[in-house]
Coordinates of C-alpha atoms and ligand atoms in Angstrom, one line a residue:
M87 CA 86.0 -0.8 60.4
A88 CA 88.4 -3.6 61.4
R89 CA 91.9 -3.4 62.9
I90 CA 94.2 -5.8 61.2
T91 CA 95.6 -8.1 63.9
Y92 CA 98.4 -9.3 61.6
L93 CA 99.2 -10.4 58.1
E94 CA 99.5 -14.0 57.6
C95 CA 101.7 -15.9 55.0
T96 CA 99.6 -18.3 53.0
K97 CA 102.7 -20.5 52.6
C98 CA 104.5 -20.7 55.9
G99 CA 101.9 -19.1 58.3
Q100 CA 104.4 -16.5 59.4
Q101 CA 102.6 -13.5 61.1
L102 CA 103.7 -10.0 60.3
S103 CA 102.6 -6.7 61.6
A104 CA 100.4 -4.4 59.3
E105 CA 101.9 -1.2 60.7
T106 CA 104.2 -0.6 57.7
P107 CA 103.4 -1.4 54.0
R108 CA 104.1 -5.0 53.1
T109 CA 104.4 -6.9 49.8
V110 CA 104.8 -10.6 50.1
C111 CA 106.3 -13.0 52.8
P112 CA 110.1 -12.1 53.0
K113 CA 110.9 -15.8 53.7
D114 CA 109.1 -17.5 50.8
G115 CA 107.4 -14.9 48.6
G116 CA 104.0 -16.3 49.8
V117 CA 100.9 -14.2 49.4
L118 CA 99.9 -12.4 52.6
Y119 CA 96.3 -12.4 54.0
A120 CA 94.8 -9.6 56.3
R121 CA 93.6 -11.2 59.5
Y122 CA 91.2 -9.6 61.9
D123 CA 89.8 -10.5 65.2
L124 CA 86.7 -12.2 64.0
K125 CA 85.7 -13.7 67.3
S126 CA 85.1 -10.2 68.7
L127 CA 83.6 -9.0 65.5
K128 CA 81.1 -12.0 65.6
A129 CA 79.5 -10.5 68.7
A130 CA 79.7 -6.8 67.4
F131 CA 78.8 -7.3 63.8
P132 CA 75.6 -9.5 63.2
R133 CA 74.7 -9.5 59.5
E134 CA 71.4 -7.6 60.4
R135 CA 73.6 -4.5 60.9
L136 CA 74.0 -4.3 57.2
A137 CA 70.5 -3.1 56.8
G138 CA 70.2 0.5 55.7
R139 CA 74.1 0.7 54.7
A140 CA 75.3 2.3 51.5
Y141 CA 75.1 0.0 48.5
S142 CA 78.8 -0.2 47.8
M143 CA 81.5 -2.7 48.8
W144 CA 82.1 -0.4 52.0
R145 CA 78.9 -1.7 53.4
Y146 CA 81.2 -4.5 54.7
A147 CA 83.6 -2.1 56.3
D148 CA 83.6 -4.0 59.5
V149 CA 85.7 -6.6 57.8
L150 CA 87.8 -4.2 55.8
P151 CA 91.0 -2.4 56.9
E152 CA 90.7 0.6 59.1
A153 CA 91.4 3.5 56.9
T154 CA 89.5 6.3 55.1
P155 CA 88.2 4.7 51.9
V156 CA 89.2 6.0 48.5
S157 CA 85.8 5.3 46.9
L158 CA 84.2 5.9 43.5
G159 CA 81.0 3.9 44.4
E160 CA 82.5 0.4 43.6
G161 CA 80.6 -2.8 44.4
F162 CA 77.0 -4.0 45.2
T163 CA 76.7 -4.7 41.6
P164 CA 73.4 -6.4 40.3
M165 CA 72.8 -10.1 40.7
L166 CA 70.6 -10.7 37.6
P167 CA 68.5 -13.8 37.2
S168 CA 69.2 -15.2 33.9
R169 CA 66.3 -15.2 31.3
E170 CA 67.7 -18.3 29.7
Y171 CA 68.5 -20.6 32.5
P172 CA 66.1 -20.5 35.5
N173 CA 68.6 -21.1 38.3
V174 CA 71.5 -19.1 37.0
Y175 CA 72.4 -15.6 38.1
V176 CA 74.8 -13.2 36.3
K177 CA 76.7 -11.1 38.8
D178 CA 77.3 -8.1 36.6
E179 CA 80.7 -6.5 37.5
G180 CA 80.7 -4.3 34.3
L181 CA 78.7 -1.7 36.3
N182 CA 81.6 -0.9 38.5
P183 CA 83.6 2.4 38.2
T184 CA 86.0 1.9 35.2
G185 CA 83.8 -0.9 34.0
S186 CA 85.3 -3.9 35.8
F187 CA 85.5 -5.8 39.1
K188 CA 89.1 -4.5 39.3
A189 CA 87.6 -1.4 40.8
R190 CA 87.1 -3.3 44.1
G191 CA 90.6 -4.5 44.5
L192 CA 92.1 -1.2 43.6
S193 CA 89.8 0.8 45.7
A194 CA 91.0 -1.2 48.7
A195 CA 94.6 -1.2 47.7
V196 CA 94.8 2.6 47.0
T197 CA 92.9 3.3 50.2
M198 CA 95.7 1.4 52.1
A199 CA 98.5 3.0 50.0
K200 CA 97.2 6.4 51.0
H201 CA 96.9 5.3 54.6
Y202 CA 100.5 4.3 54.6
G203 CA 101.5 7.6 52.8
S204 CA 102.8 6.0 49.7
K205 CA 103.3 8.6 46.9
K206 CA 103.9 6.6 43.8
L207 CA 102.3 3.4 42.8
A208 CA 103.1 0.9 40.0
I209 CA 101.3 -1.8 38.3
P210 CA 101.8 -4.3 35.6
S211 CA 98.4 -4.9 34.0
A212 CA 96.6 -7.0 31.5
G213 CA 94.4 -3.9 31.0
N214 CA 91.4 -3.4 33.3
A215 CA 93.5 -3.2 36.5
A216 CA 95.5 -0.4 34.9
G217 CA 92.4 1.7 34.2
A218 CA 91.2 1.0 37.7
L219 CA 94.5 2.0 39.4
A220 CA 94.6 5.1 37.3
A221 CA 91.1 6.3 38.5
Y222 CA 91.7 5.5 42.2
A223 CA 95.2 7.0 42.2
A224 CA 93.7 10.2 40.6
A225 CA 91.0 10.2 43.3
A226 CA 93.6 9.8 46.0
G227 CA 96.0 12.3 44.6
I228 CA 98.9 9.7 44.2
E229 CA 101.0 9.0 41.1
A230 CA 100.2 5.9 39.1
H231 CA 102.9 4.2 36.8
I232 CA 101.3 1.7 34.5
F233 CA 103.0 -1.1 32.6
M234 CA 100.7 -3.0 30.0
P235 CA 101.1 -4.9 26.9
K236 CA 101.0 -2.7 23.8
D237 CA 98.0 -4.6 22.4
V238 CA 95.7 -4.0 25.3
P239 CA 92.1 -2.9 24.4
T240 CA 92.4 0.8 23.4
A241 CA 90.0 1.9 26.3
N242 CA 92.4 0.7 28.8
R243 CA 95.3 2.9 27.5
V244 CA 93.1 5.9 26.9
E245 CA 91.3 6.0 30.2
S246 CA 94.6 5.6 32.0
E247 CA 96.1 8.5 30.1
Y248 CA 93.1 10.6 30.8
Y249 CA 93.2 9.8 34.6
G250 CA 96.8 11.2 34.5
A251 CA 98.7 8.0 34.8
H252 CA 102.2 7.4 33.5
V253 CA 101.6 4.8 30.9
T254 CA 104.3 2.5 29.4
L255 CA 103.3 0.2 26.7
V256 CA 105.3 -3.0 26.5
N257 CA 106.0 -5.2 23.5
G258 CA 105.2 -8.4 25.6
L259 CA 102.9 -9.8 28.1
I260 CA 102.0 -9.1 31.7
G261 CA 104.9 -11.1 32.9
D262 CA 107.3 -8.9 31.0
C263 CA 105.4 -5.8 32.5
A264 CA 105.9 -7.3 36.0
R265 CA 109.7 -7.8 35.4
M266 CA 110.0 -4.1 34.4
V267 CA 108.2 -2.9 37.4
G268 CA 110.4 -5.1 39.5
E269 CA 113.6 -3.7 37.9
L270 CA 112.6 0.0 38.2
K271 CA 110.6 0.2 41.5
E272 CA 113.5 0.7 43.9
K273 CA 115.3 3.4 41.9
E274 CA 112.0 5.2 41.2
G275 CA 110.5 4.8 44.7
W276 CA 107.4 3.0 43.6
F277 CA 105.2 0.9 45.8
D278 CA 104.5 -2.2 43.6
I279 CA 100.7 -2.9 43.6
S280 CA 100.9 -6.0 41.4
T281 CA 98.3 -8.8 41.7
L282 CA 98.8 -10.7 45.0
K283 CA 102.0 -8.8 45.8
E284 CA 100.4 -6.6 48.4
P285 CA 97.6 -7.9 50.8
F286 CA 94.8 -5.5 49.9
R287 CA 93.5 -6.1 46.5
V288 CA 92.3 -9.5 47.8
E289 CA 90.5 -7.6 50.5
G290 CA 88.5 -5.5 48.0
K291 CA 87.8 -8.5 45.8
K292 CA 86.5 -10.6 48.8
T293 CA 83.5 -8.4 48.9
M294 CA 82.1 -10.2 45.9
G295 CA 81.8 -13.2 48.1
Y296 CA 80.0 -11.2 50.8
E297 CA 77.7 -9.9 48.1
V298 CA 76.9 -13.3 46.4
A299 CA 75.8 -14.5 49.9
E300 CA 73.8 -11.4 50.9
Q301 CA 72.1 -11.1 47.5
L302 CA 71.0 -14.8 47.4
G303 CA 69.4 -14.4 50.9
W304 CA 72.5 -15.8 52.8
K305 CA 72.3 -19.0 50.9
V306 CA 75.5 -20.1 49.0
P307 CA 74.9 -21.2 45.3
T308 CA 75.8 -24.6 44.1
G309 CA 78.5 -23.2 42.0
I310 CA 80.4 -20.0 41.1
I311 CA 82.0 -19.7 37.6
Y312 CA 84.8 -17.2 37.6
P313 CA 87.1 -16.2 34.7
T314 CA 90.5 -16.7 36.1
G315 CA 93.6 -14.6 35.1
G316 CA 95.6 -13.9 38.3
G317 CA 92.8 -15.6 40.3
V318 CA 92.3 -12.7 42.8
G319 CA 88.5 -12.8 42.6
M320 CA 88.5 -16.5 43.3
I321 CA 90.9 -16.2 46.1
G322 CA 89.1 -13.3 47.7
M323 CA 85.6 -14.9 47.5
W324 CA 86.9 -18.0 49.3
K325 CA 88.4 -15.9 51.9
A326 CA 85.0 -14.2 52.4
F327 CA 83.3 -17.6 52.8
D328 CA 85.8 -18.5 55.5
E329 CA 85.3 -15.1 57.3
M330 CA 81.5 -15.3 57.0
E331 CA 81.5 -18.8 58.7
Q332 CA 83.7 -17.4 61.6
L333 CA 81.3 -14.5 61.8
G334 CA 78.4 -16.9 62.2
W335 CA 76.8 -15.5 58.9
M336 CA 76.8 -18.9 57.2
G337 CA 77.7 -22.5 58.0
S338 CA 80.4 -24.7 56.5
E339 CA 78.7 -25.2 53.1
R340 CA 80.7 -23.9 50.2
P341 CA 79.9 -23.3 46.5
R342 CA 81.8 -25.4 44.0
M343 CA 84.3 -22.9 42.6
I344 CA 85.0 -23.1 38.9
T345 CA 87.9 -21.7 37.1
V346 CA 87.4 -20.7 33.4
Q347 CA 90.3 -19.9 31.1
S348 CA 90.7 -19.4 27.4
S349 CA 92.2 -22.4 25.6
G350 CA 94.9 -20.0 24.2
C351 CA 96.2 -19.4 27.8
A352 CA 95.1 -22.0 30.3
P353 CA 97.9 -22.8 32.9
I354 CA 95.4 -23.4 35.9
V355 CA 93.4 -25.8 33.7
K356 CA 96.5 -27.7 32.7
A357 CA 97.8 -28.0 36.2
W358 CA 94.3 -29.1 37.5
D359 CA 94.0 -31.7 34.9
E360 CA 97.5 -33.0 35.7
G361 CA 96.8 -32.9 39.5
K362 CA 99.5 -30.5 40.3
A363 CA 99.7 -28.0 43.1
S364 CA 101.2 -25.1 41.0
S365 CA 101.1 -24.2 37.3
E366 CA 103.8 -23.9 34.6
I367 CA 104.4 -20.9 32.3
W368 CA 102.0 -21.2 29.4
P369 CA 104.0 -20.6 26.2
D370 CA 102.8 -18.3 23.5
A371 CA 99.7 -17.2 25.3
A372 CA 97.2 -15.9 22.9
T373 CA 93.5 -14.9 23.5
R374 CA 91.0 -12.1 22.8
A375 CA 90.1 -12.3 26.4
A376 CA 93.0 -9.9 27.5
G377 CA 92.5 -10.3 31.2
L378 CA 92.9 -14.1 30.9
R379 CA 96.3 -13.8 29.2
V380 CA 98.2 -14.5 32.4
P381 CA 100.8 -17.3 31.6
K382 CA 101.9 -18.0 35.1
P383 CA 99.5 -16.8 37.9
Y384 CA 101.5 -15.8 41.1
G385 CA 98.8 -17.3 43.3
D386 CA 98.3 -20.5 41.2
Y387 CA 98.8 -22.6 44.4
L388 CA 96.0 -20.8 46.2
V389 CA 93.6 -21.2 43.2
L390 CA 94.2 -24.8 42.7
D391 CA 93.8 -25.4 46.4
I392 CA 90.4 -23.7 46.4
L393 CA 89.3 -25.8 43.4
R394 CA 90.3 -29.0 45.2
K395 CA 88.7 -28.0 48.6
S396 CA 85.5 -26.8 47.0
H397 CA 85.0 -29.8 44.8
G398 CA 85.2 -27.5 41.8
T399 CA 86.9 -27.8 38.4
A400 CA 88.8 -25.9 35.7
V401 CA 87.6 -25.5 32.1
A402 CA 89.2 -24.1 29.0
V403 CA 87.0 -22.7 26.4
T404 CA 88.0 -21.4 22.9
D405 CA 87.7 -17.8 21.8
D406 CA 85.1 -18.8 19.4
E407 CA 83.1 -20.2 22.3
I408 CA 83.6 -17.0 24.2
L409 CA 82.5 -14.8 21.3
D410 CA 79.5 -17.0 20.9
A411 CA 78.6 -16.6 24.5
L412 CA 79.1 -12.9 24.4
R413 CA 76.6 -12.5 21.5
Q414 CA 74.2 -14.9 23.4
W415 CA 74.3 -12.8 26.5
A416 CA 73.9 -9.5 24.7
R417 CA 70.9 -10.9 22.7
I418 CA 69.1 -12.8 25.3
E419 CA 70.0 -11.2 28.7
G420 CA 70.7 -7.6 27.5
I421 CA 74.2 -7.9 29.0
F422 CA 77.1 -6.6 26.9
A423 CA 79.9 -8.5 28.6
A424 CA 83.6 -8.5 28.6
P425 CA 85.1 -11.5 26.7
E426 CA 86.5 -12.8 30.0
G427 CA 83.0 -12.5 31.5
A428 CA 81.4 -14.2 28.6
A429 CA 83.7 -17.1 29.1
S430 CA 81.7 -18.0 32.3
L431 CA 78.6 -18.7 30.2
A432 CA 80.8 -20.8 27.7
A433 CA 82.0 -22.8 30.8
Y434 CA 78.5 -23.1 32.2
R435 CA 77.2 -24.6 28.8
R436 CA 80.0 -27.1 28.9
L437 CA 79.4 -28.1 32.6
L438 CA 75.7 -28.6 31.8
A439 CA 76.5 -30.7 28.8
N440 CA 78.8 -33.1 30.8
R441 CA 76.5 -33.0 33.8
F442 CA 78.8 -31.5 36.2
F443 CA 75.8 -29.2 36.9
T444 CA 72.2 -30.0 36.4
P445 CA 69.6 -27.4 35.4
D446 CA 68.4 -27.4 39.0
D447 CA 71.7 -26.3 40.5
T448 CA 72.0 -22.4 41.4
V449 CA 75.0 -21.3 39.7
V450 CA 76.4 -17.6 39.6
L451 CA 78.3 -16.7 36.5
F452 CA 80.7 -13.7 37.0
N453 CA 80.7 -11.2 34.2
T454 CA 83.8 -9.5 35.3
G455 CA 83.6 -6.4 33.0
T456 CA 81.7 -4.4 30.4
G457 CA 82.0 -5.2 26.7
L458 CA 82.2 -1.4 26.0
K459 CA 85.9 -1.6 26.9
Y460 CA 86.5 -3.9 24.1
L461 CA 85.1 -2.2 21.1
D462 CA 88.3 -2.4 19.0
M463 CA 88.7 -6.0 19.7
L464 CA 85.0 -7.0 19.2
D465 CA 85.0 -5.0 16.0
T466 CA 87.5 -7.4 14.7
E467 CA 84.5 -9.6 14.0
Q468 CA 83.7 -7.1 11.4
G469 CA 87.0 -7.8 9.8
V470 CA 88.7 -4.6 11.0
R471 CA 91.7 -6.2 12.7
R472 CA 92.2 -9.9 12.3
E473 CA 95.4 -10.8 14.1
L474 CA 95.4 -12.2 17.6
P475 CA 97.4 -10.6 20.3
T476 CA 100.2 -13.1 21.0
S477 CA 103.3 -13.3 23.1
R478 CA 105.5 -14.2 20.2
Q479 CA 107.2 -10.8 20.3
I480 CA 110.5 -9.9 22.1
A481 CA 109.6 -7.8 25.2
G482 CA 110.8 -4.3 24.6
I483 CA 109.7 -0.8 25.9
I484 CA 107.7 1.6 23.8
G485 CA 106.5 4.1 26.4
P486 CA 108.3 6.9 28.5
Y487 CA 110.6 4.7 30.4
Ligands
PLP597 C1 87.5 -8.4 32.7 C2 88.4 -9.3 33.5 N1 88.0 -10.5 34.0 C3 88.8 -11.3 34.6 C4 90.1 -11.0 34.8 C5 90.9 -11.9 35.5 O1 90.9 -11.6 36.9 P1 91.8 -12.2 38.1 O2 93.3 -11.7 38.1 O3 91.1 -11.8 39.3 O4 91.8 -13.7 37.9 C6 90.6 -9.8 34.4 C7 92.0 -9.4 34.7 O5 92.6 -8.5 34.0 C8 89.8 -8.9 33.6 O6 90.2 -7.7 33.2
ZN598 ZN1 106.0 -17.4 54.2

């Protein structure tokens, strides 16, 4: 495993020691990246050394922080060739523990929290991150305190409770949940494991970038379409490509990185269209793709920079397009996707139609989770529950705090 040489602020470049737990840059609130001595690793860790290793994200342990992994078998998910589009692959993250790619980030973050001796972790979550934290905290013997919107998919609440987490349902959105964690954490002695407010969820998610390259025979695809809420997956994969170049595993070629969001909450798409370097709060965010209901992503400046550097783009698709894509994947590919994941297919269709991609381009669509966690919401289609979750509610606490 790799010793972290320092943590680096993505805004001011300040270097901080990783000897003690860190959140964000104390000077400007910038996201911190873990940095390793990749020059030495280049000699010690040729990619051939991966042969015969366990098929989990920890096969890349040489570029992950030095600590005993808290693992439930996350990562190395299937890269499925599409049956509908000859040059498209579906990276099926629904097969992770707790049914989403959030397992990777939380496995890494809980590993490091345990390493540092944290006893109580807190998270604001759109749903899937909560379930993942609850599972890894249970496996690590650490307390988990979860704040999520009261209208999250039932599975996210139920699994978190079964894993023994302290669950607070909030009459509001993820931003309201984050505010509550912020207000309570000092008094309660919680370590805040929010998206991009500690350095290690990115480390876990970056393994998706390593896997894309390895599973495509060390060739990067023309494009990667990634459903973006907080943007950690996109940020992590971009970091991985950078590291792989420094390790000599690939050259300077990069995939075009594509953000897809729901037209009911598309702050990154709006900022991209307006040529801005950061986003503004999206008012009255409303979408069935619960994980994309992030009105103001903390790492917006990183995502927008990646879109620019990779010659990518940002696309908003409607909930109807998402549900149509979800049905299509289920019927044609045999993949029952999370709505967030199905948004990738909706975006691909759009980008084929407007010739951003040609049918010859190799494109990886991320299905970030399983549809099985959204049965209550998907059953809405049968007329069970018609109202859309919205933020037009006054934030208030329902749960135990
Ligand atoms: C299934 C699913 N896809 C995508 C996302 C967005 O992820 P990120 O925060 O990495 O952009 C989420 C976040 O909750 C999610 O649960
Ligand atoms: Zn800084």
